[in-house]
PDB file of C-alpha atoms in Angstrom:
ATOM      1  CA  MET A 796      13.014  -1.770  12.071  1.00 50.00           C
ATOM      2  CA  LYS A 797      11.493   0.977  13.427  1.00 51.00           C
ATOM      3  CA  THR A 798       7.371   2.283  12.881  1.00 52.00           C
ATOM      4  CA  GLY A 799       8.855   5.401  14.188  1.00 57.00           C
ATOM      5  CA  GLN A 800       5.514   5.940  15.023  1.00 70.00           C
ATOM      6  CA  VAL A 801       5.061   8.745  18.185  1.00 79.00           C
ATOM      7  CA  TYR A 802       1.799   9.258  20.318  1.00 85.00           C
ATOM      8  CA  PRO A 803       0.447  11.421  22.103  1.00 91.00           C
ATOM      9  CA  PRO A 804       1.158  10.846  26.190  1.00 94.00           C
ATOM     10  CA  LYS A 805      -3.233  10.288  26.973  1.00 96.00           C
ATOM     11  CA  ALA A 806      -4.164   9.315  23.270  1.00 95.00           C
ATOM     12  CA  GLU A 807      -1.436   6.672  24.047  1.00 95.00           C
ATOM     13  CA  ALA A 808      -3.510   6.036  27.256  1.00 97.00           C
ATOM     14  CA  VAL A 809      -6.504   5.813  25.012  1.00 97.00           C
ATOM     15  CA  TYR A 810      -5.145   3.161  23.306  1.00 95.00           C
ATOM     16  CA  LYS A 811      -3.571   1.024  26.178  1.00 95.00           C
ATOM     17  CA  ALA A 812      -6.982   1.178  27.645  1.00 96.00           C
ATOM     18  CA  VAL A 813      -8.342   0.244  24.787  1.00 95.00           C
ATOM     19  CA  ILE A 814      -6.438  -3.235  24.665  1.00 93.00           C
ATOM     20  CA  GLU A 815      -6.203  -3.611  27.859  1.00 93.00           C
ATOM     21  CA  LEU A 816     -10.450  -3.472  27.721  1.00 94.00           C
ATOM     22  CA  LEU A 817     -10.603  -6.247  25.112  1.00 90.00           C
ATOM     23  CA  ASN A 818      -7.686  -8.965  26.905  1.00 88.00           C
ATOM     24  CA  GLN A 819     -10.412  -8.462  29.775  1.00 89.00           C
ATOM     25  CA  GLY A 820     -12.707 -10.303  27.778  1.00 87.00           C
ATOM     26  CA  TYR A 821     -14.747  -6.147  26.459  1.00 90.00           C
ATOM     27  CA  ASP A 822     -16.610  -7.662  24.415  1.00 88.00           C
ATOM     28  CA  VAL A 823     -15.039  -4.840  21.401  1.00 87.00           C
ATOM     29  CA  HIS A 824     -18.445  -4.005  19.881  1.00 87.00           C
ATOM     30  CA  GLN A 825     -20.125  -3.247  23.518  1.00 89.00           C
ATOM     31  CA  LEU A 826     -17.514  -0.509  25.441  1.00 92.00           C
ATOM     32  CA  LYS A 827     -18.017   1.911  26.077  1.00 95.00           C
ATOM     33  CA  VAL A 828     -16.601   5.112  26.782  1.00 96.00           C
ATOM     34  CA  SER A 829     -16.902   5.817  30.320  1.00 96.00           C
ATOM     35  CA  GLU A 830     -15.107   2.232  30.320  1.00 97.00           C
ATOM     36  CA  ILE A 831     -12.265   2.888  27.619  1.00 96.00           C
ATOM     37  CA  THR A 832     -11.574   7.182  29.785  1.00 97.00           C
ATOM     38  CA  GLY A 833     -11.285   5.586  33.131  1.00 97.00           C
ATOM     39  CA  LYS A 834      -8.612   2.674  32.482  1.00 97.00           C
ATOM     40  CA  ALA A 835      -7.054   5.536  30.569  1.00 96.00           C
ATOM     41  CA  GLY A 836      -7.038   7.865  33.918  1.00 96.00           C
ATOM     42  CA  ILE A 837      -8.136  11.286  31.498  1.00 96.00           C
ATOM     43  CA  GLY A 838     -11.959  12.240  31.666  1.00 95.00           C
ATOM     44  CA  LYS A 839     -13.782  11.720  28.587  1.00 94.00           C
ATOM     45  CA  GLY A 840     -14.152  15.633  27.677  1.00 95.00           C
ATOM     46  CA  THR A 841      -9.968  15.258  27.498  1.00 95.00           C
ATOM     47  CA  ALA A 842     -10.295  12.722  25.471  1.00 95.00           C
ATOM     48  CA  TYR A 843     -13.004  13.579  23.307  1.00 95.00           C
ATOM     49  CA  GLU A 844     -10.347  16.468  22.267  1.00 95.00           C
ATOM     50  CA  TYR A 845      -8.372  13.255  20.665  1.00 95.00           C
ATOM     51  CA  PHE A 846     -10.413  11.353  18.621  1.00 94.00           C
ATOM     52  CA  GLU A 847     -14.191  12.155  17.111  1.00 93.00           C
ATOM     53  CA  SER A 848     -15.909   8.984  17.842  1.00 92.00           C
ATOM     54  CA  LYS A 849     -15.087   5.906  20.357  1.00 93.00           C
ATOM     55  CA  GLU A 850     -15.145   3.902  17.234  1.00 92.00           C
ATOM     56  CA  LYS A 851     -12.300   5.820  16.789  1.00 93.00           C
ATOM     57  CA  MET A 852     -10.606   5.320  19.963  1.00 94.00           C
ATOM     58  CA  ILE A 853     -10.738   1.307  19.534  1.00 92.00           C
ATOM     59  CA  ALA A 854      -9.574   1.438  15.861  1.00 90.00           C
ATOM     60  CA  GLY A 855      -6.263   3.280  16.555  1.00 90.00           C
ATOM     61  CA  ALA A 856      -5.580   1.177  19.489  1.00 91.00           C
ATOM     62  CA  LEU A 857      -5.681  -1.380  17.032  1.00 88.00           C
ATOM     63  CA  VAL A 858      -3.104   0.145  15.236  1.00 86.00           C
ATOM     64  CA  TYR A 859      -0.976   0.953  17.806  1.00 89.00           C
ATOM     65  CA  ASP A 860      -0.900  -2.470  18.764  1.00 88.00           C
ATOM     66  CA  THR A 861       0.459  -3.859  15.583  1.00 84.00           C
ATOM     67  CA  ASN A 862       2.933  -1.326  15.691  1.00 84.00           C
ATOM     68  CA  HIS A 863       3.872  -2.190  18.923  1.00 85.00           C
ATOM     69  CA  LEU A 864       4.090  -5.677  17.707  1.00 85.00           C
ATOM     70  CA  LEU A 865       5.654  -6.420  15.090  1.00 85.00           C
ATOM     71  CA  GLU A 866       8.361  -3.789  16.798  1.00 87.00           C
ATOM     72  CA  SER A 867       8.504  -6.242  19.340  1.00 87.00           C
ATOM     73  CA  LEU A 868       8.969  -8.745  16.122  1.00 88.00           C
ATOM     74  CA  TYR A 869      12.174  -6.493  14.606  1.00 90.00           C
ATOM     75  CA  ARG A 870      13.468  -7.047  18.274  1.00 91.00           C
ATOM     76  CA  LEU A 871      13.329 -10.482  18.204  1.00 89.00           C
ATOM     77  CA  GLU A 872      15.371 -10.970  14.507  1.00 91.00           C
ATOM     78  CA  GLU A 873      18.263  -8.308  15.163  1.00 91.00           C
ATOM     79  CA  LYS A 874      20.011 -10.338  18.321  1.00 92.00           C
ATOM     80  CA  GLU A 875      19.876 -13.310  15.398  1.00 93.00           C
ATOM     81  CA  GLN A 876      22.441 -13.531  12.625  1.00 93.00           C
ATOM     82  CA  GLU A 877      21.634 -16.808  11.066  1.00 94.00           C
ATOM     83  CA  PHE A 878      19.255 -17.337   8.876  1.00 94.00           C
ATOM     84  CA  GLU A 879      17.636 -20.459  10.514  1.00 93.00           C
ATOM     85  CA  SER A 880      18.136 -18.635  13.940  1.00 94.00           C
ATOM     86  CA  LYS A 881      16.362 -15.593  12.574  1.00 94.00           C
ATOM     87  CA  LEU A 882      13.660 -17.586  10.874  1.00 93.00           C
ATOM     88  CA  HIS A 883      13.115 -19.670  13.492  1.00 92.00           C
ATOM     89  CA  VAL A 884      12.492 -16.400  16.473  1.00 91.00           C
ATOM     90  CA  ILE A 885      10.058 -14.938  13.960  1.00 91.00           C
ATOM     91  CA  LEU A 886       7.668 -17.824  13.832  1.00 90.00           C
ATOM     92  CA  GLN A 887       7.720 -17.991  17.172  1.00 87.00           C
ATOM     93  CA  TRP A 888       6.977 -15.015  18.386  1.00 87.00           C
ATOM     94  CA  PHE A 889       3.852 -15.705  15.466  1.00 82.00           C
ATOM     95  CA  GLY A 890       3.178 -18.877  16.975  1.00 78.00           C
ATOM     96  CA  GLN A 891       3.426 -16.799  21.256  1.00 76.00           C
ATOM     97  CA  ASP A 892       3.053 -13.629  21.022  1.00 69.00           C
ATOM     98  CA  LEU A 893       0.315 -13.166  17.954  1.00 66.00           C
ATOM     99  CA  LYS A 894      -1.054 -16.224  19.976  1.00 65.00           C
ATOM    100  CA  GLU A 895      -1.995 -14.527  23.185  1.00 69.00           C
ATOM    101  CA  SER A 896      -2.457 -10.778  21.343  1.00 71.00           C
ATOM    102  CA  HIS A 897      -5.281 -11.921  19.797  1.00 75.00           C
ATOM    103  CA  THR A 898      -5.158  -8.068  17.664  1.00 77.00           C
ATOM    104  CA  PHE A 899      -4.093  -9.542  14.284  1.00 71.00           C
ATOM    105  CA  ALA A 900      -7.202 -11.385  14.796  1.00 71.00           C
ATOM    106  CA  ARG A 901     -10.002  -8.845  15.782  1.00 79.00           C
ATOM    107  CA  ILE A 902      -8.699  -6.977  13.094  1.00 77.00           C
ATOM    108  CA  VAL A 903      -9.343  -9.748  10.678  1.00 70.00           C
ATOM    109  CA  THR A 904     -13.336 -10.334  12.039  1.00 75.00           C
ATOM    110  CA  ILE A 905     -13.327  -6.592  12.632  1.00 78.00           C
ATOM    111  CA  GLY A 906     -12.220  -5.196   9.289  1.00 73.00           C
ATOM    112  CA  ASN A 907     -14.966  -8.679   7.934  1.00 74.00           C
ATOM    113  CA  GLY A 908     -17.692  -6.045   8.928  1.00 76.00           C
ATOM    114  CA  ASN A 909     -20.042  -2.969   7.828  1.00 78.00           C
ATOM    115  CA  ASP A 910     -20.608  -0.716  11.263  1.00 83.00           C
ATOM    116  CA  ALA A 911     -19.736   1.510  11.634  1.00 88.00           C
ATOM    117  CA  LEU A 912     -15.991   0.279  13.535  1.00 86.00           C
ATOM    118  CA  SER A 913     -15.653  -1.630  10.302  1.00 83.00           C
ATOM    119  CA  LEU A 914     -15.600   1.309   8.731  1.00 86.00           C
ATOM    120  CA  THR A 915     -13.529   4.031  10.410  1.00 87.00           C
ATOM    121  CA  LEU A 916     -10.741   0.882  11.405  1.00 83.00           C
ATOM    122  CA  LYS A 917     -10.673  -0.126   7.767  1.00 82.00           C
ATOM    123  CA  GLU A 918     -10.221   3.975   6.970  1.00 82.00           C
ATOM    124  CA  GLU A 919      -7.134   4.320   9.886  1.00 80.00           C
ATOM    125  CA  MET A 920      -5.972   1.112   8.234  1.00 76.00           C
ATOM    126  CA  LEU A 921      -5.546   2.414   4.790  1.00 73.00           C
ATOM    127  CA  GLN A 922      -3.910   5.371   6.746  1.00 67.00           C
ATOM    128  CA  ILE A 923      -1.044   3.560   7.887  1.00 66.00           C
ATOM    129  CA  ALA A 924      -0.408   1.272   4.175  1.00 68.00           C
ATOM    130  CA  HIS A 925       3.507   1.263   5.696  1.00 71.00           C
ATOM    131  CA  CYS A 926       2.918  -0.548   8.363  1.00 71.00           C
ATOM    132  CA  PHE A 927       3.062  -3.566   5.969  1.00 75.00           C
ATOM    133  CA  GLN A 928       5.060  -2.206   3.447  1.00 82.00           C
ATOM    134  CA  ASP A 929       7.563  -2.102   6.076  1.00 84.00           C
ATOM    135  CA  PHE A 930       6.897  -6.027   6.756  1.00 85.00           C
ATOM    136  CA  ILE A 931       7.932  -6.714   2.856  1.00 88.00           C
ATOM    137  CA  THR A 932      10.964  -5.021   3.517  1.00 90.00           C
ATOM    138  CA  PHE A 933      11.128  -6.496   6.598  1.00 91.00           C
ATOM    139  CA  ILE A 934      10.706  -9.817   4.870  1.00 92.00           C
ATOM    140  CA  ASP A 935      12.896  -9.427   1.862  1.00 92.00           C
ATOM    141  CA  ALA A 936      15.798  -8.581   3.530  1.00 93.00           C
ATOM    142  CA  LEU A 937      15.729 -11.944   5.970  1.00 93.00           C
ATOM    143  CA  LEU A 938      15.403 -13.779   2.207  1.00 93.00           C
ATOM    144  CA  SER A 939      18.811 -11.924   1.838  1.00 93.00           C
ATOM    145  CA  VAL A 940      20.288 -13.173   4.709  1.00 93.00           C
ATOM    146  CA  GLY A 941      19.310 -16.603   3.686  1.00 92.00           C
ATOM    147  CA  GLN A 942      20.521 -16.224   0.208  1.00 91.00           C
ATOM    148  CA  GLU A 943      24.042 -14.262   1.577  1.00 92.00           C
ATOM    149  CA  GLN A 944      24.562 -17.561   3.691  1.00 92.00           C
ATOM    150  CA  GLY A 945      23.669 -20.310   1.541  1.00 90.00           C
ATOM    151  CA  LYS A 946      19.785 -20.931   2.479  1.00 88.00           C
ATOM    152  CA  ILE A 947      18.152 -20.886   0.119  1.00 87.00           C
ATOM    153  CA  GLY A 948      18.523 -22.721  -3.255  1.00 84.00           C
ATOM    154  CA  GLU A 949      17.864 -20.894  -7.322  1.00 81.00           C
ATOM    155  CA  MET A 950      13.944 -18.724  -6.372  1.00 82.00           C
ATOM    156  CA  ASP A 951      13.959 -15.121  -7.554  1.00 84.00           C
ATOM    157  CA  GLY A 952      12.691 -13.132  -4.856  1.00 84.00           C
ATOM    158  CA  LYS A 953       9.555 -13.013  -6.020  1.00 88.00           C
ATOM    159  CA  SER A 954       8.643 -16.668  -5.443  1.00 90.00           C
ATOM    160  CA  ALA A 955      11.322 -16.703  -2.307  1.00 92.00           C
ATOM    161  CA  ARG A 956       8.735 -14.466  -0.600  1.00 92.00           C
ATOM    162  CA  MET A 957       5.691 -15.976  -1.974  1.00 92.00           C
ATOM    163  CA  ALA A 958       6.551 -18.954   0.091  1.00 92.00           C
ATOM    164  CA  MET A 959       7.178 -17.085   2.990  1.00 92.00           C
ATOM    165  CA  ILE A 960       4.346 -15.042   3.603  1.00 90.00           C
ATOM    166  CA  SER A 961       1.955 -17.856   1.922  1.00 91.00           C
ATOM    167  CA  GLN A 962       3.975 -20.213   5.008  1.00 93.00           C
ATOM    168  CA  ILE A 963       3.009 -16.933   8.049  1.00 89.00           C
ATOM    169  CA  SER A 964      -0.687 -16.164   6.343  1.00 85.00           C
ATOM    170  CA  GLY A 965      -1.419 -20.322   7.296  1.00 87.00           C
ATOM    171  CA  LEU A 966       0.451 -19.693  10.791  1.00 87.00           C
ATOM    172  CA  ILE A 967      -1.689 -16.808  11.016  1.00 82.00           C
ATOM    173  CA  LEU A 968      -4.709 -17.838  10.065  1.00 80.00           C
ATOM    174  CA  CYS A 969      -4.483 -21.674  12.235  1.00 83.00           C
ATOM    175  CA  LEU A 970      -4.057 -18.791  15.554  1.00 79.00           C
ATOM    176  CA  MET A 971      -6.391 -17.643  14.476  1.00 74.00           C
ATOM    177  CA  HIS A 972      -8.549 -20.372  14.433  1.00 78.00           C
ATOM    178  CA  PRO A 973      -8.004 -23.400  16.495  1.00 80.00           C
ATOM    179  CA  GLU A 974     -10.968 -24.995  16.045  1.00 86.00           C
ATOM    180  CA  ILE A 975      -9.536 -25.891  12.225  1.00 83.00           C
ATOM    181  CA  TYR A 976      -6.417 -28.056  14.612  1.00 84.00           C
ATOM    182  CA  PRO A 977      -8.063 -28.834  17.797  1.00 86.00           C
ATOM    183  CA  ASP A 978      -4.870 -31.232  18.932  1.00 89.00           C
ATOM    184  CA  MET A 979      -2.440 -28.730  17.684  1.00 87.00           C
ATOM    185  CA  SER A 980       0.248 -26.250  20.376  1.00 87.00           C
ATOM    186  CA  ALA A 981       1.139 -23.160  18.755  1.00 84.00           C
ATOM    187  CA  MET A 982       4.593 -24.118  18.935  1.00 86.00           C
ATOM    188  CA  GLU A 983       4.057 -26.519  16.997  1.00 90.00           C
ATOM    189  CA  ALA A 984       1.947 -24.870  15.093  1.00 89.00           C
ATOM    190  CA  ALA A 985       5.758 -22.913  14.416  1.00 89.00           C
ATOM    191  CA  GLU A 986       7.479 -25.752  14.088  1.00 91.00           C
ATOM    192  CA  ILE A 987       5.792 -27.743  10.863  1.00 93.00           C
ATOM    193  CA  THR A 988       5.482 -24.123   8.988  1.00 93.00           C
ATOM    194  CA  TYR A 989       9.431 -23.618   9.932  1.00 93.00           C
ATOM    195  CA  ARG A 990      10.092 -26.213   8.492  1.00 93.00           C
ATOM    196  CA  ASN A 991       8.049 -25.606   5.414  1.00 94.00           C
ATOM    197  CA  ILE A 992       9.388 -22.624   4.399  1.00 94.00           C
ATOM    198  CA  LEU A 993      13.019 -24.424   4.634  1.00 92.00           C
ATOM    199  CA  ARG A 994      11.965 -27.072   2.597  1.00 92.00           C
ATOM    200  CA  LEU A 995      10.376 -24.029   0.121  1.00 92.00           C
ATOM    201  CA  LEU A 996      13.478 -22.098   0.723  1.00 91.00           C
ATOM    202  CA  LYS A 997      15.901 -24.740  -0.555  1.00 85.00           C
ATOM    203  CA  GLY A 998      13.835 -26.409  -3.959  1.00 66.00           C
TER     204      GLY A 998
END
């Protein structure tokens, strides 16, 4: 499954620059346009040809990175044939790539605010609702594989989907707030989630 999103090269350079700066430790609220454009290798005037504001640059970058993170997940899952293998790969991805990227955590944290950046991010997220619908479709397709291979017990589709999503949400919560389980590694959290999902789906 692909997101199908295509970005203008200079806009993409801005997005990549924002993500790189954030991953280097820059404060998302203190980040300057000059720092973004300097990292992107373009002028401020050029950047403003694509973006109305700094907030648009940052919010767009988070959405951009979300798309690419999900694409990487879909590519990994497609390589596996067995339901358990697919599920294991998905959860290991959450335990490693998501933990390292911090993008989802940033989206949740910023989205809970009421400043200009938070409001802009909420607008951007509304415009890519298809991204999350694609993820639901992805989950449903995975569950269909499990049913075809006899790995899921007698459970209707909605219940199975909710079981999956609730466990994945719990995993994301643990990764976003390591203080909840300070002695648990990301990989251990993924393994526990894997066992929980199999237990729930098998009934």
